[in-house]
Short mmCIF file of C-alpha atoms and ligand atoms in Angstrom, two decimals:
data_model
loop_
_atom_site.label_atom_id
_atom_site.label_comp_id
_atom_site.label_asym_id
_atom_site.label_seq_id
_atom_site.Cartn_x
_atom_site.Cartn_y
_atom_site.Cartn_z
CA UNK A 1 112.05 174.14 95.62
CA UNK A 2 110.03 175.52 92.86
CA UNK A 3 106.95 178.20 93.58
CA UNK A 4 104.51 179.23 90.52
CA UNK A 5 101.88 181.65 92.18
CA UNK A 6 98.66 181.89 90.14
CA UNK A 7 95.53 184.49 90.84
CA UNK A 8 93.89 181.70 93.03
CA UNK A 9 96.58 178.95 93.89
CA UNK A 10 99.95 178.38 94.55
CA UNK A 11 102.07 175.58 93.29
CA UNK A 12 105.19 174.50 94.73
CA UNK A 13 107.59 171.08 94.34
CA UNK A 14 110.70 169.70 95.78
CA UNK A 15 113.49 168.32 93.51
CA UNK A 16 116.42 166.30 94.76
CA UNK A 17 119.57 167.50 92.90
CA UNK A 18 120.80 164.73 91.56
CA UNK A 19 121.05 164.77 87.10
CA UNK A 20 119.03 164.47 86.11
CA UNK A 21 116.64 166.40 88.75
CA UNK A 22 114.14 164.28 90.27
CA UNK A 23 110.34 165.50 91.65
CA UNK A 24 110.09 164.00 95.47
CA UNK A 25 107.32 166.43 96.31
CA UNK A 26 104.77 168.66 94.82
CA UNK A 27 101.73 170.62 96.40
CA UNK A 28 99.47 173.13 95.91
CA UNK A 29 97.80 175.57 98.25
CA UNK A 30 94.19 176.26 96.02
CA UNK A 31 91.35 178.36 96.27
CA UNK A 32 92.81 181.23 97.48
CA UNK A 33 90.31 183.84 98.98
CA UNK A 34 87.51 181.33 98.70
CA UNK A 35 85.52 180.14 101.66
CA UNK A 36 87.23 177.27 102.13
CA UNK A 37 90.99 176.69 100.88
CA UNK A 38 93.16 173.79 100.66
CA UNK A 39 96.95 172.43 101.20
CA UNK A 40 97.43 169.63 99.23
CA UNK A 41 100.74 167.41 99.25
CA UNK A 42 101.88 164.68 97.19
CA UNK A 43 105.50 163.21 98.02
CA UNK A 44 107.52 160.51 98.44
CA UNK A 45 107.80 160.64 102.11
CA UNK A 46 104.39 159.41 103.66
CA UNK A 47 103.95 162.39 105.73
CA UNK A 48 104.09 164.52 102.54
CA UNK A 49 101.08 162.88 101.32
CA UNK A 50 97.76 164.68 102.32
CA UNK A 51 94.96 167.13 101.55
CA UNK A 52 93.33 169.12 104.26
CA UNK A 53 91.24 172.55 104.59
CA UNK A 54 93.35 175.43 105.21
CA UNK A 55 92.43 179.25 105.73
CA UNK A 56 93.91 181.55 103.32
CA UNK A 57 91.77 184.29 103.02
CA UNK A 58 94.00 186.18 100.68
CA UNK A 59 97.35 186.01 98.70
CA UNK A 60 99.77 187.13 101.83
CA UNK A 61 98.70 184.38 103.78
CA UNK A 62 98.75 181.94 101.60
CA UNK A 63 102.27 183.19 101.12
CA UNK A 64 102.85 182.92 104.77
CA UNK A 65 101.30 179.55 105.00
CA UNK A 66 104.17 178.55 102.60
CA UNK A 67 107.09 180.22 104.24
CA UNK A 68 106.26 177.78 107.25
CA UNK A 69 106.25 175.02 105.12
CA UNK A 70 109.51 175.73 103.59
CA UNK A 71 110.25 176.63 107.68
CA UNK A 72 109.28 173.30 109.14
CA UNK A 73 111.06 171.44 106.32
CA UNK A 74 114.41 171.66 108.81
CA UNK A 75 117.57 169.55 108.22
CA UNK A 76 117.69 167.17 105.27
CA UNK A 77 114.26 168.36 104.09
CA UNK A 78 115.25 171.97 104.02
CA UNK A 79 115.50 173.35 100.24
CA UNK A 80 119.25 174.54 98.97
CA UNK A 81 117.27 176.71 97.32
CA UNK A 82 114.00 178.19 96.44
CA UNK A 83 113.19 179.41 92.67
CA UNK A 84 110.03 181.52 91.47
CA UNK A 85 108.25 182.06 88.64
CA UNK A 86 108.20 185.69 87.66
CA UNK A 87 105.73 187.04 85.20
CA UNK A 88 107.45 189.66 84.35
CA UNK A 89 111.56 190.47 84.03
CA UNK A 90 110.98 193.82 81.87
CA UNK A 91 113.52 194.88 79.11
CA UNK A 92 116.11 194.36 81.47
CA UNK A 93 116.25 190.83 82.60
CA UNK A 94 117.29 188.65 80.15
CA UNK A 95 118.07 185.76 82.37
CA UNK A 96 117.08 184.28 85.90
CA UNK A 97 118.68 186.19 88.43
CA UNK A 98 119.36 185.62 92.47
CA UNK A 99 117.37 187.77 93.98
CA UNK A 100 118.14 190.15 97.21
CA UNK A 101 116.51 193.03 98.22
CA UNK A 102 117.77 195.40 95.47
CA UNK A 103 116.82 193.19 93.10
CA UNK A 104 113.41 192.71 94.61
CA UNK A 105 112.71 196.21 94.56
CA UNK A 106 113.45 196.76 90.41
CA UNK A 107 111.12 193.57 90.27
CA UNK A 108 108.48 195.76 92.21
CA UNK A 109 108.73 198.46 88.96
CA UNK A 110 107.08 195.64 86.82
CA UNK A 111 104.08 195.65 89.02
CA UNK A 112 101.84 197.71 86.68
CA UNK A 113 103.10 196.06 83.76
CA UNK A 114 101.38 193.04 85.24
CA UNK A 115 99.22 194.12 87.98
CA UNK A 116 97.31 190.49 88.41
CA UNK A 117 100.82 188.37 88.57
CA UNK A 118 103.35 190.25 89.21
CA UNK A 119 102.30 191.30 92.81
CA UNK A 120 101.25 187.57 93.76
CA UNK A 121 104.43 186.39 92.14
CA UNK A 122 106.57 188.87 94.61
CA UNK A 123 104.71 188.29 98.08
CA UNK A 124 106.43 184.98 98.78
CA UNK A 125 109.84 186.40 97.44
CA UNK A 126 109.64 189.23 100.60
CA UNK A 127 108.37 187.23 102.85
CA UNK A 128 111.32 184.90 102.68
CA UNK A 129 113.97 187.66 101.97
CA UNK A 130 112.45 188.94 105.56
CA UNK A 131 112.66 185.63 107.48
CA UNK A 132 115.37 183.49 105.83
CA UNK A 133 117.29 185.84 104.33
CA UNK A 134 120.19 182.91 103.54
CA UNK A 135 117.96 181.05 101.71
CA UNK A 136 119.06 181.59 98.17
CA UNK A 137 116.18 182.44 95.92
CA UNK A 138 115.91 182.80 92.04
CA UNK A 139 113.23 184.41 90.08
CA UNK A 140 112.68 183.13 86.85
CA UNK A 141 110.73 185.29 84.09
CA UNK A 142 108.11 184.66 81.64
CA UNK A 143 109.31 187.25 79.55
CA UNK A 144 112.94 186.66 79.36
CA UNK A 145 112.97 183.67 76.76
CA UNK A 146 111.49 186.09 74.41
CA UNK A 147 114.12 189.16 74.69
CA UNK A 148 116.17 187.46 71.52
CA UNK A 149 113.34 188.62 69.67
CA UNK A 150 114.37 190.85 66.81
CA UNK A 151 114.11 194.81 67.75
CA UNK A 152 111.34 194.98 65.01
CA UNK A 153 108.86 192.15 66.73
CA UNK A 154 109.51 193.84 70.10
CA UNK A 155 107.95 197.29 69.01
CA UNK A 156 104.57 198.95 68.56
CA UNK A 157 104.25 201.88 65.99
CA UNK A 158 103.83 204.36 68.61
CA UNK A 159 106.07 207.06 69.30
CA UNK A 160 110.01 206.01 69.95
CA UNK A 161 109.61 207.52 73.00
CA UNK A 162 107.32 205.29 74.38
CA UNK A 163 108.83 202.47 73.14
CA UNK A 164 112.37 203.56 75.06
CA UNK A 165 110.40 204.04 78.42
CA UNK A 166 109.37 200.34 78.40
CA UNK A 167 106.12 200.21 76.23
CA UNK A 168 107.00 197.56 74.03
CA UNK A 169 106.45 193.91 73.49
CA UNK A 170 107.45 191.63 75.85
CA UNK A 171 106.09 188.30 75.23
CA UNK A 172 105.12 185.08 78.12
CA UNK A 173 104.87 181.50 78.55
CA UNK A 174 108.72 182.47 78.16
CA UNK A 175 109.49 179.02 81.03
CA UNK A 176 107.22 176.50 78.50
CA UNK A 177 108.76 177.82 75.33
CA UNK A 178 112.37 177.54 76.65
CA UNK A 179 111.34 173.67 77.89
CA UNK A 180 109.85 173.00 74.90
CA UNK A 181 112.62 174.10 73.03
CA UNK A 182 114.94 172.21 75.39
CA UNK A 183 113.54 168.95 74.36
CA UNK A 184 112.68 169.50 70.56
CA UNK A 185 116.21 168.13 69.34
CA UNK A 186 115.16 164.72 70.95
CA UNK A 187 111.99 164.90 68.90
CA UNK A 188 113.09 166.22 65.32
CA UNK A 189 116.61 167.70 64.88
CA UNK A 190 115.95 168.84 61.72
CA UNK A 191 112.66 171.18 63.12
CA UNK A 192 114.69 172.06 66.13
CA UNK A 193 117.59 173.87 64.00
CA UNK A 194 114.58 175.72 61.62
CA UNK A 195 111.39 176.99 62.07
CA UNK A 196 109.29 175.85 64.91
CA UNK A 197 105.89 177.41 65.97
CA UNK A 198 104.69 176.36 69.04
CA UNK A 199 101.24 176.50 70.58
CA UNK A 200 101.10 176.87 74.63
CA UNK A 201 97.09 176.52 74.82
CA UNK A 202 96.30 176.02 78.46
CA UNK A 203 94.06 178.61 80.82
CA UNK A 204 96.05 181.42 79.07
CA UNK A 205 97.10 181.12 76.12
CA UNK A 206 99.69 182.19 73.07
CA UNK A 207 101.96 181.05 70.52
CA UNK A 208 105.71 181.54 69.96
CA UNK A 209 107.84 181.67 66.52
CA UNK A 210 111.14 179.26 67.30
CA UNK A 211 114.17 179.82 65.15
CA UNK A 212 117.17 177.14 65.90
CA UNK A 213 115.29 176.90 69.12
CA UNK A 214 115.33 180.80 69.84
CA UNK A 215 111.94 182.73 70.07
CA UNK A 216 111.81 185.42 67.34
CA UNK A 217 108.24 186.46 67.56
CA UNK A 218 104.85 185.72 69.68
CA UNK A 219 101.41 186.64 70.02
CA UNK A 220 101.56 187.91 73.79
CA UNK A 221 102.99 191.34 74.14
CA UNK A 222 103.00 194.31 76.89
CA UNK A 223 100.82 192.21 78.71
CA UNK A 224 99.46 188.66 78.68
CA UNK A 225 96.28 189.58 77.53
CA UNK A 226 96.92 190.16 73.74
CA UNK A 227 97.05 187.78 70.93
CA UNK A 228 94.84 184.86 71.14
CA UNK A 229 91.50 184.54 72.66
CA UNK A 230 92.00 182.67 76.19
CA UNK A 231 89.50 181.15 79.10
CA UNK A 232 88.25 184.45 80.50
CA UNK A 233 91.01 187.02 78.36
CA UNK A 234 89.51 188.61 75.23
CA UNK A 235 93.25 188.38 73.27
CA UNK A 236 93.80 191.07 70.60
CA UNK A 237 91.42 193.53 70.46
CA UNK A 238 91.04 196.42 68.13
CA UNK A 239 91.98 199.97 71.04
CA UNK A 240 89.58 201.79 69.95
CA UNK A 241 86.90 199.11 71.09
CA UNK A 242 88.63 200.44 74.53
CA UNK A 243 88.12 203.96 73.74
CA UNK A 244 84.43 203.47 72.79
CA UNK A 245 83.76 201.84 76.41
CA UNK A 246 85.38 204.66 77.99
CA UNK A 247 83.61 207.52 75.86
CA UNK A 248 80.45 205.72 75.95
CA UNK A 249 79.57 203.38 78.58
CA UNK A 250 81.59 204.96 80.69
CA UNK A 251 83.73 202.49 82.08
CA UNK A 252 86.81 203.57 83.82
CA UNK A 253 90.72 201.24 83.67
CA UNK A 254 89.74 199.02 86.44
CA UNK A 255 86.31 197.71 84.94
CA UNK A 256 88.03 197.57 81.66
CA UNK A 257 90.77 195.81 83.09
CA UNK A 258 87.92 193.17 84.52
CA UNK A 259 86.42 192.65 80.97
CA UNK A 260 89.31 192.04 79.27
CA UNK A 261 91.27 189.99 81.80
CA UNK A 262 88.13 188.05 83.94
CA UNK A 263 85.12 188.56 81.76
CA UNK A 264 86.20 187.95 78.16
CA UNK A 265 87.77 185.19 76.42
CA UNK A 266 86.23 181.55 75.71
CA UNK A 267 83.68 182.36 78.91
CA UNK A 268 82.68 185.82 77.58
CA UNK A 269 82.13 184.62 74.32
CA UNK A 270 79.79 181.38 75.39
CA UNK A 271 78.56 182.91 78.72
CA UNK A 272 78.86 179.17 79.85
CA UNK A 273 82.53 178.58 80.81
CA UNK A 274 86.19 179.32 80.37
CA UNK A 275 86.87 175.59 80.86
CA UNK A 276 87.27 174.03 76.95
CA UNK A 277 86.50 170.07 77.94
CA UNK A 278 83.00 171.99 79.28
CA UNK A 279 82.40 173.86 76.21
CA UNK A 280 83.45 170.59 73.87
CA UNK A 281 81.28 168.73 75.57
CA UNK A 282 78.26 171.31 75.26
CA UNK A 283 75.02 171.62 72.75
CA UNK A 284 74.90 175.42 72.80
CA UNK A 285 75.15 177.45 70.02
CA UNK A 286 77.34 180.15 72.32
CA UNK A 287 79.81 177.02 72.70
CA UNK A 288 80.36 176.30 69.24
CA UNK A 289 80.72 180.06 68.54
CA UNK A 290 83.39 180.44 71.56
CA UNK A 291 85.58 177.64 69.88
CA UNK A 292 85.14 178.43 66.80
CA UNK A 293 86.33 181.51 67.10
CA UNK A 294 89.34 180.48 69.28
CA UNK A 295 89.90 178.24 66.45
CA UNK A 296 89.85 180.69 64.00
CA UNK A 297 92.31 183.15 65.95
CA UNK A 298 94.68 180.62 66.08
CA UNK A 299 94.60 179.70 62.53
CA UNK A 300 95.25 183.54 61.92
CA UNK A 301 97.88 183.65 64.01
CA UNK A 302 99.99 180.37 63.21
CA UNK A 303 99.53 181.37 59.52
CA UNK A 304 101.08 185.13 60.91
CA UNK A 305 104.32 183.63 62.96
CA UNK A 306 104.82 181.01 59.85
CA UNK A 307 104.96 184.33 57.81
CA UNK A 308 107.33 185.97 59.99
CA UNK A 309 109.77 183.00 60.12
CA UNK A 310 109.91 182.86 56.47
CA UNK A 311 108.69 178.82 56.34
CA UNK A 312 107.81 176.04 58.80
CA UNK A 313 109.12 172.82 59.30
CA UNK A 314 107.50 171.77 62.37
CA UNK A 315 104.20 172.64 64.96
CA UNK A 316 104.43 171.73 68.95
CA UNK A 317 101.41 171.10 70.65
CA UNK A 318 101.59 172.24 74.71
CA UNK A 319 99.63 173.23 77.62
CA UNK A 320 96.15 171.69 79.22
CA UNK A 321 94.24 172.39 75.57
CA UNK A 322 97.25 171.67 73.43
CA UNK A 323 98.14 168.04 75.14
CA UNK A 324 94.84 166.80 75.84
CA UNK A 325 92.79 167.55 73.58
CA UNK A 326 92.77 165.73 70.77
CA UNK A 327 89.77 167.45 68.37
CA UNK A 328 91.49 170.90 69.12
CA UNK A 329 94.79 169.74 67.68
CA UNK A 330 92.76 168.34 64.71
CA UNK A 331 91.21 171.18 64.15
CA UNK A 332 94.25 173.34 63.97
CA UNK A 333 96.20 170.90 61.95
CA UNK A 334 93.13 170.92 59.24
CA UNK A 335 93.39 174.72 59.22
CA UNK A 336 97.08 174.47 58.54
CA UNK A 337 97.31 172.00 55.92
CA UNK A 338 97.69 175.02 53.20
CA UNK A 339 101.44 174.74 54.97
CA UNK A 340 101.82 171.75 54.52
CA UNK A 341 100.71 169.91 57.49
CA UNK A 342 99.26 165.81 57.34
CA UNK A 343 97.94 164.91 60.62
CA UNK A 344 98.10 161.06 61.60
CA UNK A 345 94.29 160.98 62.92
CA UNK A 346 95.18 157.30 64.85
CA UNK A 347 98.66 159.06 66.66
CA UNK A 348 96.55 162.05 67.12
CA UNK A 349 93.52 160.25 68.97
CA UNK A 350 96.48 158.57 71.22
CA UNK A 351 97.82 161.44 72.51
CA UNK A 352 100.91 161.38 69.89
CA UNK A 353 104.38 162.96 70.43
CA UNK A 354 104.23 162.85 66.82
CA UNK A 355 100.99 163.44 65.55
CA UNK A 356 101.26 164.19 61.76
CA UNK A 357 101.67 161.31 58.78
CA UNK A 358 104.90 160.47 57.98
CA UNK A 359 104.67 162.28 54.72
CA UNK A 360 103.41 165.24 56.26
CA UNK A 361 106.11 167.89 54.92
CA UNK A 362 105.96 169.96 57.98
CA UNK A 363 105.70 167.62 61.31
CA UNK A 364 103.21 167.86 64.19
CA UNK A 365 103.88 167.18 67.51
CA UNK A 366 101.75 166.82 71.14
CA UNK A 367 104.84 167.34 74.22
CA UNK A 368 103.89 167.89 77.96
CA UNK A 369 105.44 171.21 79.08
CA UNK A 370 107.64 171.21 82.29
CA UNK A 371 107.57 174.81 83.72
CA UNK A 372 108.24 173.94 87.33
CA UNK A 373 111.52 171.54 85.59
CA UNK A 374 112.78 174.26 83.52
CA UNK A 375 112.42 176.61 86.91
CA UNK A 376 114.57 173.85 89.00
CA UNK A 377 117.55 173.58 86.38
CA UNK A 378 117.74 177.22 86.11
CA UNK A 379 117.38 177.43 90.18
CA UNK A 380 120.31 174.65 89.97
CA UNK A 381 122.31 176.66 87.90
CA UNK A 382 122.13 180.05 89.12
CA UNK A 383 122.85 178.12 92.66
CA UNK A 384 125.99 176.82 91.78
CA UNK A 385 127.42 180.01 90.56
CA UNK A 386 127.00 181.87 93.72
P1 ADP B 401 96.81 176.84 83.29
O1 ADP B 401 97.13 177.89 82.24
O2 ADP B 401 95.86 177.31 84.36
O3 ADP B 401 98.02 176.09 83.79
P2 ADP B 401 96.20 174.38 81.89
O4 ADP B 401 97.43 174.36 81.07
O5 ADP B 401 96.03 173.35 82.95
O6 ADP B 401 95.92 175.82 82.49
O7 ADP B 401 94.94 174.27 80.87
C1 ADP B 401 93.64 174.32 81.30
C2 ADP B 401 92.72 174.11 80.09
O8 ADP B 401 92.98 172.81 79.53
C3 ADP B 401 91.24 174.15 80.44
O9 ADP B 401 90.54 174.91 79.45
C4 ADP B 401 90.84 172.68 80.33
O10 ADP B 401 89.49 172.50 79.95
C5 ADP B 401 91.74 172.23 79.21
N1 ADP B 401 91.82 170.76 79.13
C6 ADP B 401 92.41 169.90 79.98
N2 ADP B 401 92.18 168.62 79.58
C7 ADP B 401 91.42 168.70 78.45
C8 ADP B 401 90.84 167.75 77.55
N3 ADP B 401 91.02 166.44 77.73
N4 ADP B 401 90.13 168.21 76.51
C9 ADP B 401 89.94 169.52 76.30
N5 ADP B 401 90.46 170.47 77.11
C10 ADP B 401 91.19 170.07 78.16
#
């Protein structure tokens, strides 16, 4: 079983272990904290399929709620094993690791490092440490695909002392990278042993620098709100924009916090939404400022990770904005033809996986990211072992 806890929803599936792994189940317990919440199910059995009204007036018991799912799911049903998706895995965790209550409790130091995943991303762990304690459980990190990044792209020019007691880049999307990265070679070979950048543009949103399929570089980096501009996060921002709301408006971490995080971002910007099909689809001028400007991050910071590769051979196209949308990708691929990218408009409009002309001397693609897959086989793995 697979578990991705957002702020408002948690997602879980079921995979039978065959190979290659197969989806029998997947579900989603939504609106969290909202009025009224929902368990939805979607399986191959017939009394997996369903949606009904739930009450989850918070995190911890939507949590709960899940724990007796995975409870009631005795016998043949019962999952061999149960992996997570952990924002954070600090300097230390450079790989998915089995998880017991030691364990647990160094993932607990990452809390303020991520204080709006992290502590969602733990609750189910405890709970099912506490109540099924022989249930073998895996966290998998956002941040560990990135640790291969050189020493240099992991550092901020602040004092080396800071940097040593964990203030440092860490990078995220790490699970969609390494996927993405997992299924380049089937794609293009040739872009999969050079220089791949690759855009995850979904709610949140960033872009990794792939070399031979390892990340050297992104645009995330203590936390998941810096580089681009996302639905409601504001991306890089100059500090001292910080320091001026503090001195002067006198806003304190936790409103700040709110800006940057809930306020900011594609629905700041247009004060309409944080959804992009809404603000496509809009006449107002804040709209077409909002995506123009997300636009025109990105362009600055493709044109910044094809510097610090040294070249490009190929772009990947991921996430809710970066598979469906078809005008976005256009967009970017116009702003990157001074490296040498062709789109194929026809291949583009269809949805692609290859989306530039076949002259195009660096190659576009559009490929559907598999966190919750990429979760399983490491879940799989890391099961074997013990
Ligand atoms: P999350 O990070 O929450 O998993 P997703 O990867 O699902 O988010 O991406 C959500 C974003 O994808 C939203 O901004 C949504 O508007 C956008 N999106 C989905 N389909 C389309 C589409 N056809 N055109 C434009 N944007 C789309």
């Amino acid at each position: 079983m697979t578990i991705n806890g957002g702020s408002s929803s948690i997602k879980f599936a079921l995979f039978e272990c065959g190979s290659p792994l197969k989806k029998i189940l997947e579900g989603e317990i939504a609106r969290i904290g909202l009025q009224q919440s929902v368990l939805r199910m979607n399986g191959r059995d017939p009394a997996d399929n369903f949606s009904r009204p739930v009450t989850a007036p918070d995190y911890q018991s939507a949590a709960a709620m899940l724990i007796e799912i995975i409870e009631a799911r005795s016998g043949h049903g019962a999952p061999a094993a149960v992996g997570h998706r952990v924002v954070h895995g600090g300097a230390e965790y450079t790989q998915p690791v089995k998880l017991d209550p030691g364990v647990l409790a160094a993932l607990e130091k990452f809390v303020p490092l991520a204080p709006l995943h992290q502590p969602h991303n733990l609750a189910p762990i405890r709970l099912l440490l506490e109540r099924q304690p022989e249930v073998v459980q895996v966290a998998c990190f956002d941040t560990s695909f990135h640790r291969t990044n050189p020493d240099i792209a992991q550092r901020f020019a602040l004092p080396a002392e800071l940097h040593d007691a964990g203030v440092r880049r860490y990078g995220f999307h790490g699970l969609s990278y390494e996927y993405i990265a997992s299924v380049l070679p089937d794609y293009d070979a040739q872009a999969a042993a050079g220089r791949t950048v690759v855009l995850h543009l979904g709610n949140g949103a960033s872009i990794c620098a792939l070399e031979g399929g390892r990340s050297v570089a992104s645009t995330m980096g203590f936390t998941a709100v810096d580089g681009l501009p996302m639905g409601t996060r504001c991306g890089a921002i100059d500090p001292g924009v910080l320091l001026y709301l503090m001195d002067e408006r006198g806003m304190d971490a936790r409103a700040i916090e709110k800006l940057i995080y809930q306020q900011s971002g594609l629905l700041g910007v247009s004060g309409i939404s944080s959804d992009m099909r809404t603000l496509l689809a809009s006449q107002a001028p804040s709209a077409k400022i909002a995506v123009d400007l997300y636009l025109y991050r990105i362009r600055r910071e493709l044109g910044s990770l094809a510097a610090a590769l040294g070249g490009l051979d190929a772009i990947v196209f991921t996430a809710g904005i970066g598979e469906n949308s078809a005008e976005i990708r256009a967009r970017v691929m116009a702003d990157a033809a001074w490296l040498g990218v062709k789109p194929n408009a026809r291949a583009n409009a269809k949805g692609g996986p290859r989306i530039s002309a076949a002259r195009s001397r660096i190659s576009a693609w559009a490929i559907a990211t598999n966190e919750e897959l990429m979760i399983a086989r490491h879940t799989r793995r890391v099961l074997a072992a013990s």
